[in-house]
């Protein structure tokens, strides 16, 4: 393995270890509560990125998959009379349910592009939310309750935390694997220029659909885990438009289409939002603040924190090298995918 | 070059993770130890919806809690200790409400908890309180969903939702057959607070021979209800029992009826006309006459503590007595019941308070008597029906109950 | 039954006009600037609040007040474009502008909360509850007024786009920004003014919305934006007249479903859009835009 890969693997390992030890060090349930919610957002943001980040199709309807997974868990837990830790076995099944739903949704939605795609995903979102409000199997607008386990309060959050952590690590690993694979290359080709990619032999629909199904599977699991954590499923909470927007913001903030970007975005923004809400008793102040922060990010960090930070690091390094060698400006740059090197002398 | 950008990447990621956990740990470590010094204030924590879908009610609740707290402190506090409220905003979100109560209990170490607004938020947060042994006294979680959890620590001081319209049914039954409305329409918003009571009314009125000409559930949060109002008006029902949860829904139906020149003899809505000035501004004072709405409380309720509370509210927040929102009274009652439990048990121990409140004791509040059954429902909750009459919001049902005035029937025609 | 259907169709047509009025600005901005202005929902609410302030505090009639709110919202629109949208560049421009508009929406919502709180307010005038008797139906005055204003606004936009020099510059920019620059058009200025016009029309939509809604708060923008987006996309990029057709189609479908199963009427609204887009991905009237830049 090359040196950069070793460094990355080591860094990732340290991070995962730190995350695993986190609830044992910070035992306060409020902190682990933050941890669970943050990890869930890490999962969903990375999953969303696997589809939208890599393919360039912005989905604002991922809550459909989140909600499918959530309702699946609740209904199955009731129907099959499960309780306690056994319910966790429903989580992957819930992911499967969401993946199944993703097929017809994808077949319809992926036929259109850009803005139309965005709005179609929004339409699917509302159809899902309204269906949940009207159908009796989902409890209609009265919602459904999940049987809540009787675990000790001091460590109540921990099982949820660890399951979320496992799913998060698996998701990032999957994202990394997709990136390095031919499949990932095809996705990125579609993102850059779909027609050209098709001309070069990339079968766009199956590729896009596969990415969507993968993304939906993970998102469904996250939804199921969340609903078990909260204990209730109501259409307006399970299908929450602001949830989708938060995910998009986190992915952007961290760096759309990168590996670590969505993780970073979720790690920074979700605790920040939870914390802000705890500090402010006037909700509108946090809204204004959030909007302003958003704008700052968009105007000054348009490619997200991670790519911009990497750019700065590169520029700084080039400047440093120039100073050291005292030679005329030789600037060699590699872009973040490492696939091309441009050089110029001035 | 490449390794540097990767290094930078991981540096950023690691820093973020450390920052995030430090941030979170920082609030984690800001705990206030709870000693048992008698001069320490009693800390009461609550999460309210100050923004988002429930914000109008959440803000009213906040004022109710605060009014109660300032009253208690003005009279020497509770057990000689001052009461201090810590109210967090949950933005009408269940994820936030769980986080808030966990924070209040485990970080801020509050002595007592008050409930949030709405059954939707009460159901999950009651679980959190239960886990830590806190009594959960609330005034806005009366839907069957909350009680289906069968949690021992939940106490709802307000009237259960499904029974809200019982006095209305009783009144219709008491009318001689010739005077009853012959037909009725039951439009309902798709909401757990708009359907159970209306459907219950239908189940009682139909056997009486009042034929149902319209009974449908429509979606919530639609910008205007003209098509639905038109359909109801076309059937010309003599009675309209509207399952609404807010002012816009009622106002939209009323506007639709006015535009269709349709005036029912009886028009009662599950919610909306109880919002005081908000309702009057939306529909016009003259048009409001005859509109009925259920409630357990209203500003003119003939109860001395209630009157005092109303006067104080007006003094503190302005407006008129008739504009005081019922949410304020519900919130205030939560405080009162809590205070009585604390005084009776001599402290703020959750298990003792829970046992006391389940003991069948009858307590008093600005909303009348309070007695809890095993599920935490207030079985002594009084149900009134109110009506707007010439700009005044008056109690009309139950007929003959103290404070009831003559009901305006049939409803006067629209003013225009 | 036939009467109910006819009534539903009438309500649907009129209601569609009002939605088209609210969506007109969105369609214009989308068609010309290729921007999905997700702040449109809250801008409608802002327009409603502006009318509210004029009506309640200064006792100016709602229609007359438009003479003030329309120019005011024009200025606001230009400012939003100049400060937050113009600086965005690059390959991610589509998504960036989407997020920027959302951020602006958040800020406007927060400011409205601060100024007005979360109580429901509504716009009232003598014509908000009266109706005219035509062909055996009662048609609400405010809806007729709203429909009329929609037709006026759409006609005005067409006239601007197709009969003025400025309109020519706008259309040139729409087709090819680089070429437009080459022939001397100040693309930035044109874009800013277009955005301003779109927001100005929204002031009218806001007034009508406030009058028919029965009550609104700063939170009301969310329910609106999704409907408006659906209408604009169904109409097809840049088709302003098409927005009227699409809006009427969707609201009439919704009103018809209300007759039998009202709980599904809103779902039908969105389902109709999805179905049509499956068959005609470019929208009902969309041009297959091979657009440069």
XYZ file of C-alpha atoms in Angstrom, chain A residues 35-241:
207
model
C -23.916 11.184 19.767
C -26.708 8.940 18.553
C -28.447 11.695 16.633
C -25.168 12.886 15.136
C -24.195 9.400 14.068
C -27.565 8.893 12.445
C -26.998 12.063 10.472
C -23.513 10.860 9.538
C -25.068 7.695 8.165
C -27.806 9.442 6.229
C -25.545 12.159 4.873
C -22.985 9.650 3.665
C -25.710 7.502 2.169
C -27.210 10.516 0.453
C -23.786 11.411 -0.842
C -23.320 7.950 -2.329
C -26.216 8.718 -4.578
C -26.504 12.479 -4.977
C -22.891 13.390 -4.418
C -21.453 10.917 -6.844
C -24.137 11.058 -9.503
C -24.930 14.746 -9.339
C -28.669 14.131 -9.051
C -29.804 16.182 -6.072
C -32.430 14.249 -4.194
C -34.678 16.154 -1.803
C -36.890 13.157 -1.215
C -34.617 10.825 0.685
C -36.984 11.114 3.597
C -39.152 8.683 1.602
C -36.607 5.930 2.238
C -35.993 7.074 5.788
C -39.702 6.942 6.468
C -40.221 3.600 4.761
C -37.573 2.079 6.963
C -39.044 3.714 10.047
C -42.624 2.616 9.451
C -41.496 -0.867 8.466
C -39.821 -1.287 11.818
C -42.778 -0.003 13.775
C -45.383 -2.065 11.953
C -43.261 -5.223 11.980
C -42.465 -4.837 15.668
C -46.165 -4.612 16.425
C -47.295 -7.369 14.095
C -44.628 -9.826 15.104
C -44.844 -8.918 18.769
C -41.192 -8.130 19.256
C -39.576 -6.133 22.003
C -36.245 -5.208 23.445
C -33.035 -5.969 21.640
C -34.682 -8.301 19.111
C -36.140 -5.283 17.412
C -32.667 -4.369 16.262
C -32.843 -7.319 13.882
C -35.586 -5.445 12.063
C -33.194 -2.669 11.136
C -31.554 -4.376 8.149
C -34.970 -5.659 7.053
C -36.219 -2.101 7.147
C -33.310 -1.129 4.942
C -34.361 -3.799 2.494
C -37.902 -2.466 2.444
C -36.581 0.979 1.599
C -34.370 -0.486 -1.112
C -37.368 -2.210 -2.666
C -39.304 1.076 -2.697
C -36.341 2.756 -4.357
C -36.739 0.715 -7.508
C -40.056 2.093 -8.786
C -39.217 5.533 -7.472
C -35.923 5.480 -9.301
C -37.379 4.144 -12.511
C -39.747 7.104 -12.628
C -37.578 9.841 -11.210
C -34.291 9.067 -12.894
C -35.739 9.672 -16.296
C -35.536 13.410 -15.764
C -32.643 15.602 -14.809
C -31.513 18.486 -12.703
C -34.305 20.763 -11.527
C -37.062 18.456 -12.666
C -35.466 15.616 -10.774
C -35.263 17.692 -7.623
C -38.920 18.615 -7.795
C -40.003 15.073 -8.588
C -38.240 13.866 -5.479
C -40.081 16.532 -3.521
C -43.357 15.300 -5.002
C -42.566 11.721 -3.990
C -41.821 12.988 -0.542
C -45.255 14.520 -0.185
C -46.985 11.527 -1.669
C -45.249 9.350 0.905
C -46.055 11.666 3.770
C -49.697 11.962 2.791
C -50.024 8.227 2.272
C -48.692 7.642 5.746
C -51.310 10.075 7.073
C -54.137 8.346 5.322
C -53.444 4.644 5.492
C -54.555 2.768 8.571
C -51.598 0.393 8.470
C -49.355 3.300 9.346
C -51.751 4.497 11.992
C -52.893 7.416 9.910
C -52.353 10.841 11.335
C -52.615 9.472 14.860
C -49.291 7.774 14.459
C -47.901 4.605 15.978
C -45.934 3.894 19.091
C -42.960 1.598 19.318
C -42.602 -0.680 22.310
C -39.823 0.969 24.255
C -37.195 -1.221 25.926
C -36.719 -1.225 29.653
C -33.009 -0.597 29.771
C -31.232 1.262 32.527
C -31.303 5.035 32.095
C -27.599 5.532 32.583
C -26.649 3.439 29.571
C -29.936 3.554 27.682
C -28.492 5.313 24.676
C -25.491 3.048 24.282
C -26.961 0.172 22.244
C -28.375 2.716 19.804
C -25.061 4.502 19.720
C -23.053 1.428 18.891
C -25.420 0.180 16.259
C -25.370 3.610 14.649
C -21.571 3.609 14.804
C -21.349 0.219 13.128
C -23.674 1.327 10.359
C -21.748 4.583 9.973
C -18.417 2.832 9.609
C -19.894 0.372 7.139
C -21.415 3.225 5.145
C -18.169 5.148 4.891
C -16.368 1.965 3.922
C -18.976 1.357 1.248
C -18.622 4.915 0.036
C -14.880 4.485 -0.208
C -15.283 1.217 -2.068
C -17.726 2.787 -4.512
C -15.297 5.602 -5.156
C -12.462 3.328 -6.091
C -14.525 1.010 -8.202
C -15.432 1.112 -11.845
C -19.005 1.635 -10.750
C -17.961 4.813 -8.989
C -16.124 5.972 -12.054
C -19.236 5.458 -14.110
C -21.237 7.476 -11.606
C -18.799 10.326 -11.738
C -18.833 10.207 -15.509
C -22.591 10.585 -15.358
C -22.196 13.511 -13.018
C -19.773 15.292 -15.272
C -21.623 14.799 -18.529
C -24.317 12.186 -18.773
C -24.769 12.274 -22.514
C -21.085 11.909 -23.136
C -20.894 9.058 -20.669
C -23.733 7.308 -22.442
C -21.911 7.823 -25.686
C -18.876 6.151 -24.181
C -20.888 3.098 -23.263
C -21.979 3.770 -19.701
C -25.450 2.376 -19.152
C -26.816 5.297 -17.225
C -30.121 4.033 -15.847
C -28.848 0.812 -14.234
C -25.889 2.653 -12.753
C -27.992 5.467 -11.311
C -30.614 3.064 -10.074
C -28.046 0.904 -8.305
C -26.630 3.937 -6.546
C -30.111 4.979 -5.495
C -30.974 1.524 -4.179
C -27.758 1.354 -2.151
C -28.381 4.797 -0.774
C -31.991 3.934 0.039
C -31.001 0.739 1.842
C -28.743 2.584 4.232
C -31.141 5.475 4.693
C -33.921 3.039 5.511
C -31.805 1.447 8.218
C -31.072 4.848 9.677
C -34.776 5.674 9.725
C -35.599 2.438 11.488
C -32.942 3.005 14.115
C -34.117 6.556 14.695
C -37.758 5.641 15.101
C -36.862 3.020 17.680
C -34.760 5.598 19.498
C -37.563 8.152 19.563
C -40.328 5.686 20.296
C -43.042 7.006 18.007
C -43.831 7.412 14.347
C -45.939 10.309 13.129
C -46.177 11.211 9.460
C -45.076 14.783 9.894
C -42.063 13.831 11.951
C -40.967 10.773 10.060
C -41.362 12.576 6.739
C -39.877 15.904 7.613
C -38.869 18.249 4.780
